[in-house]
XYZ file of C-alpha atoms in Angstrom:
386
model
C 27.924 -10.964 32.659
C 30.879 -13.302 32.374
C 34.279 -12.274 31.021
C 33.657 -14.360 27.939
C 30.349 -12.586 27.325
C 31.898 -9.137 27.745
C 34.682 -10.047 25.324
C 32.310 -11.351 22.668
C 32.301 -9.431 19.412
C 29.097 -7.524 18.782
C 27.682 -8.549 15.428
C 25.623 -6.188 13.280
C 22.220 -7.670 12.487
C 20.064 -6.528 9.586
C 17.085 -8.410 8.217
C 16.051 -8.127 4.586
C 14.003 -4.981 3.987
C 10.297 -5.651 3.532
C 8.758 -4.761 0.179
C 5.711 -3.419 2.040
C 5.282 0.364 2.177
C 3.940 2.278 5.157
C 0.229 2.804 5.642
C -0.659 6.476 5.935
C -0.778 9.891 4.312
C 2.325 10.790 2.306
C 3.094 14.289 1.031
C 3.898 14.644 -2.674
C 4.889 18.300 -2.362
C 3.298 21.672 -3.069
C -0.191 21.195 -4.511
C 0.218 24.148 -6.851
C 2.794 22.390 -9.040
C 0.186 19.773 -10.016
C -2.381 22.379 -11.095
C -0.974 23.246 -14.498
C -3.344 21.109 -16.549
C -0.628 18.572 -17.337
C -0.028 15.015 -16.117
C 2.811 14.506 -13.667
C 4.861 11.384 -13.053
C 5.460 10.177 -9.494
C 7.647 7.158 -8.916
C 6.468 5.966 -5.533
C 5.484 2.912 -3.536
C 7.380 0.663 -5.932
C 5.476 1.770 -9.035
C 4.677 4.639 -11.381
C 1.750 6.953 -10.607
C 0.170 9.751 -12.608
C -1.044 12.942 -10.926
C -3.368 15.353 -12.727
C -5.957 18.012 -12.012
C -9.222 17.939 -13.952
C -11.206 20.983 -15.026
C -13.233 20.597 -11.798
C -10.105 21.574 -9.829
C -9.666 18.226 -8.083
C -6.210 16.651 -8.085
C -6.279 12.927 -8.842
C -3.718 10.143 -8.492
C -3.992 6.936 -10.550
C -1.763 3.991 -11.329
C 0.555 5.161 -14.080
C -0.144 2.553 -16.746
C -3.307 2.209 -18.819
C -5.195 -1.055 -18.245
C -5.947 -1.315 -21.987
C -2.508 -1.936 -23.534
C -0.126 -0.562 -20.919
C 0.356 2.971 -22.199
C 2.075 5.486 -19.909
C -0.697 7.778 -18.658
C 1.819 10.304 -17.358
C 2.707 10.938 -21.010
C -0.952 11.469 -21.899
C -3.198 14.533 -21.971
C -5.670 15.957 -19.485
C -9.055 16.163 -21.185
C -11.875 17.558 -19.063
C -11.824 15.595 -15.809
C -9.944 12.642 -17.318
C -6.429 11.646 -18.268
C -6.281 10.387 -21.847
C -3.834 7.611 -22.675
C -1.355 8.593 -25.430
C -1.601 5.102 -26.948
C -5.322 4.795 -27.822
C -6.960 7.802 -26.108
C -8.823 5.820 -23.466
C -10.105 8.387 -20.938
C -9.635 7.624 -17.224
C -11.431 9.554 -14.479
C -10.156 10.379 -11.025
C -12.252 7.550 -9.584
C -10.278 5.024 -11.628
C -13.070 4.219 -14.075
C -12.738 4.542 -17.823
C -15.100 7.349 -18.868
C -14.901 6.905 -22.595
C -13.190 5.366 -25.609
C -13.624 7.663 -28.630
C -13.532 4.879 -31.213
C -15.725 2.420 -29.275
C -19.526 2.240 -28.834
C -19.187 1.203 -25.192
C -16.689 0.958 -22.347
C -15.915 -2.551 -21.052
C -17.532 -3.158 -17.660
C -14.191 -4.137 -16.141
C -12.386 -1.007 -17.339
C -11.116 0.177 -13.982
C -7.708 1.095 -12.619
C -6.469 1.944 -9.119
C -7.373 5.408 -7.817
C -5.385 6.619 -4.821
C -7.156 8.720 -2.166
C -5.830 12.278 -2.091
C -6.046 15.216 0.287
C -5.075 18.827 -0.220
C -4.202 20.608 3.011
C -1.849 23.412 4.033
C -1.246 24.058 0.286
C 0.276 20.558 0.076
C -0.865 17.420 -1.733
C -1.116 14.109 0.130
C -1.754 10.601 -1.146
C -3.003 7.709 0.987
C -1.197 4.368 0.841
C -2.643 1.223 2.426
C -1.355 -2.259 1.539
C -4.755 -3.626 2.637
C -6.522 -1.412 0.118
C -8.701 0.353 2.703
C -9.799 3.982 2.597
C -8.270 6.409 5.132
C -10.156 6.505 8.459
C -11.737 9.854 9.256
C -9.632 10.251 12.399
C -6.323 9.690 10.578
C -5.374 12.986 8.985
C -2.799 15.773 8.869
C -3.429 18.763 11.165
C -3.882 22.303 9.909
C -0.586 24.209 10.055
C -0.690 27.690 11.537
C 0.438 30.188 8.971
C 0.189 27.933 5.904
C -2.638 30.035 4.488
C -2.286 33.255 6.498
C -1.082 36.575 5.129
C 1.193 37.259 8.078
C 3.421 34.298 7.176
C 5.722 33.805 4.216
C 5.036 31.436 1.346
C 6.463 27.939 1.520
C 10.120 27.544 0.601
C 10.180 23.949 -0.635
C 12.994 21.576 -1.585
C 12.988 18.000 -2.910
C 15.698 15.414 -3.428
C 16.043 11.664 -3.915
C 17.888 9.695 -1.225
C 19.122 6.199 -1.988
C 18.482 4.353 1.257
C 15.547 2.974 3.227
C 13.194 5.543 4.788
C 13.767 4.181 8.316
C 17.065 6.058 8.420
C 15.345 9.445 8.424
C 12.868 8.331 11.111
C 15.686 7.329 13.497
C 16.657 11.015 13.753
C 13.580 11.581 15.954
C 15.421 10.130 18.948
C 19.040 10.838 18.010
C 20.123 13.827 20.114
C 23.889 13.377 19.759
C 23.967 13.574 15.965
C 22.682 17.155 16.132
C 25.978 18.172 17.758
C 28.332 16.101 15.629
C 26.591 16.334 12.248
C 24.570 19.563 12.321
C 26.814 21.704 14.554
C 23.964 22.305 16.988
C 24.147 22.245 20.799
C 21.150 20.500 22.399
C 20.625 21.205 26.095
C 17.212 19.537 26.527
C 15.820 16.508 24.688
C 12.609 14.551 25.193
C 10.507 12.124 23.151
C 6.800 11.340 23.402
C 5.183 8.564 21.338
C 1.427 8.073 21.390
C -1.003 6.659 18.864
C 0.126 7.669 15.404
C 2.339 10.561 16.545
C 5.988 10.663 17.553
C 7.260 13.912 19.059
C 10.733 15.274 19.680
C 11.118 18.271 22.003
C 14.525 19.893 21.843
C 16.062 23.092 23.191
C 19.524 24.281 22.372
C 22.025 27.125 22.370
C 24.167 28.532 19.604
C 27.567 26.901 19.152
C 30.061 29.751 19.326
C 32.803 27.728 17.608
C 30.600 27.053 14.587
C 29.453 30.674 14.503
C 33.069 31.860 14.553
C 33.970 29.549 11.690
C 31.062 30.893 9.625
C 31.246 34.590 10.489
C 34.749 35.217 11.829
C 35.694 36.895 15.098
C 33.862 40.105 14.188
C 30.508 38.383 13.812
C 28.174 38.556 10.873
C 26.386 41.766 11.861
C 22.808 42.066 13.039
C 21.221 40.441 16.079
C 22.986 37.348 17.361
C 21.067 34.083 17.575
C 21.078 32.743 21.117
C 19.471 29.360 20.549
C 16.290 27.626 19.468
C 13.296 25.646 20.687
C 11.871 22.845 18.553
C 8.697 20.778 18.947
C 8.713 18.333 16.041
C 5.954 15.756 15.571
C 5.542 12.997 13.001
C 1.883 12.589 12.084
C 1.933 9.084 10.707
C 4.979 7.445 9.146
C 6.332 10.198 6.922
C 5.135 13.753 7.650
C 6.785 15.814 10.368
C 5.695 19.288 11.483
C 8.314 21.198 13.466
C 7.234 24.304 15.364
C 10.661 25.893 15.370
C 11.461 29.111 17.227
C 14.827 30.817 16.849
C 15.777 33.021 19.793
C 17.657 36.184 18.814
C 18.857 39.096 20.920
C 15.707 41.159 21.401
C 13.153 38.974 19.616
C 11.996 35.472 18.672
C 11.607 34.269 15.103
C 8.717 31.829 14.699
C 8.761 29.324 11.862
C 7.209 26.027 10.844
C 9.490 23.450 9.276
C 8.264 20.428 7.323
C 10.364 17.281 7.014
C 8.574 14.649 4.947
C 9.137 11.874 2.448
C 7.487 9.190 0.371
C 9.086 5.876 -0.608
C 10.171 5.312 -4.200
C 11.102 1.699 -3.503
C 12.606 -0.263 -0.612
C 16.000 1.407 -1.064
C 15.158 5.007 -1.978
C 12.785 7.787 -1.040
C 11.911 11.328 -2.071
C 12.899 13.676 0.763
C 11.111 17.025 1.016
C 11.541 20.015 3.284
C 9.553 23.210 3.566
C 9.612 26.256 5.801
C 7.431 29.281 6.460
C 8.323 32.240 8.708
C 5.983 34.562 10.585
C 6.121 38.302 9.997
C 6.694 40.486 13.070
C 7.745 44.003 14.075
C 11.340 42.795 14.079
C 10.807 40.926 10.818
C 8.527 42.767 8.349
C 7.335 40.952 5.188
C 10.363 41.564 2.943
C 12.810 40.639 5.700
C 10.743 37.580 6.589
C 10.811 36.353 2.974
C 14.576 36.815 2.839
C 14.952 35.000 6.150
C 12.787 32.117 4.939
C 14.990 31.766 1.866
C 18.130 31.797 4.013
C 16.705 29.246 6.460
C 15.617 26.987 3.585
C 19.184 26.940 2.275
C 20.499 26.280 5.785
C 18.062 23.428 6.366
C 18.827 21.876 2.979
C 22.523 21.931 3.878
C 21.629 20.095 7.102
C 19.773 17.423 5.150
C 22.814 17.018 2.914
C 24.879 16.284 6.029
C 22.392 13.531 6.926
C 22.375 12.176 3.385
C 26.146 11.854 3.380
C 25.938 9.728 6.534
C 23.107 7.580 5.135
C 25.001 6.992 1.873
C 27.936 5.447 3.718
C 26.442 3.747 6.797
C 25.031 0.239 6.989
C 21.541 -0.769 8.018
C 21.526 -2.015 11.602
C 18.607 -3.664 13.418
C 20.453 -4.131 16.728
C 22.151 -0.785 17.454
C 24.446 -0.827 20.480
C 23.292 2.059 22.684
C 24.734 3.971 25.612
C 22.818 5.571 28.477
C 22.619 8.982 26.807
C 21.259 7.657 23.523
C 17.573 8.055 22.791
C 14.854 5.368 22.765
C 15.699 3.900 19.348
C 14.014 0.545 19.944
C 10.836 2.134 21.283
C 10.694 4.450 18.263
C 11.046 1.534 15.887
C 8.239 -0.318 17.647
C 6.062 2.789 17.155
C 7.100 2.928 13.485
C 6.285 -0.749 12.945
C 2.534 -0.079 13.327
C 2.500 1.371 9.811
C 3.980 -1.788 8.273
C 1.520 -4.366 9.615
C -2.185 -4.907 9.011
C -4.439 -2.789 11.218
C -5.598 -5.948 13.013
C -1.978 -6.701 13.951
C -1.183 -3.342 15.559
C -0.181 -4.085 19.163
C -0.589 -1.815 22.217
C 3.185 -1.449 22.629
C 3.231 0.270 19.221
C 0.671 2.913 20.173
C 0.614 3.248 23.981
C 1.970 6.538 25.322
C 5.704 6.463 25.957
C 7.857 9.320 27.277
C 11.624 9.509 27.619
C 13.807 12.472 28.597
C 17.562 12.205 28.147
C 19.727 13.341 31.053
C 21.828 15.944 29.256
C 24.242 16.589 32.143
C 27.137 14.581 30.715
C 26.631 15.583 27.046
C 26.483 19.297 27.918
C 29.654 19.078 30.018
C 31.501 17.257 27.244
C 30.254 19.528 24.472
C 31.070 22.713 26.397
C 34.632 21.504 26.765
C 34.864 20.669 23.053
C 33.509 24.091 22.052
C 35.998 25.833 24.369
C 38.872 23.838 22.887
C 37.752 24.698 19.362
C 37.517 28.403 20.244
C 40.998 28.313 21.710
C 42.355 26.832 18.476
C 40.567 29.510 16.450
C 42.044 32.222 18.689
C 45.535 30.766 18.251
C 45.109 30.541 14.482
C 43.975 34.172 14.288
C 46.870 35.299 16.481
C 49.431 33.745 14.146
C 47.676 34.732 10.909
């Protein structure tokens, strides 16, 4: 590299965001909230959808506007296994076909609207999006989550919020080890990524940051067993649904939990961000204590998301990030992610071939230990003069 090249100003590049939305299963939240016999509005994939459960117990998702005169079906009424338009009472079934018009002798042959494939799994509702209009392949699904329907785990603690940025920002976190220290007050000591097929995995181990603990609990501690660290194996199954097998290591026992981080796009510049957590009961954590812990962890995780959101609100989109040696495989992750935004015929091997990358954490750990020690020294000095 010449001196002129090394002195050149690095320009931020960002192409216009595509109006295409990712192919795959997207979680709309807890299935139970759609089972109240009422229509529900979902603003997603650049349009309005209506979600309703018929008397047969099946949850359906249709385009939100009636093909007759444009009435808003989400303001209609569930009648039997149909959603009735509030404008003229046209009845639409879960398959997208008009099942009846009370004031008409017959239904027009072309009376059909878009029906979105749905799946109920792990007590959650999923909808399939495919810009090519194809049905979901049998081998593309969401795995069963241990504990989601078992009595020895808590119920889901679920949160939802709207984030005004493109969904790629949340995906980038899969490879971003350093932000866990600076944004989330964590202390990663091991970090590895594995991409293969339609899955992207992050394996992370860490220890408790004593400076952050001191700031939260004071020098006397918060009482109870002290958390020593955590182990996380977090995998995206498709473009928007992440399952994190998250174990918190306490003095004397481990706390096992499953964390969900998922989203669906509202439009190119906003998405609905969801998180959920369940906690396993144990001898150290009987049912009542487990429920209380799940509630506490849900609040803690939501606070972590808010830290991310604050960054996303103020940062710019960047297609050519300037990376250092200890940064994760951002470009490889984005190539993996691109498979969901092209036609199936255009998916290339570099998007799906197995790729592994482990960050050498020697330098980060040395630097972060020093920073924690300096912070503790300042806290000690502040307490001494208080």
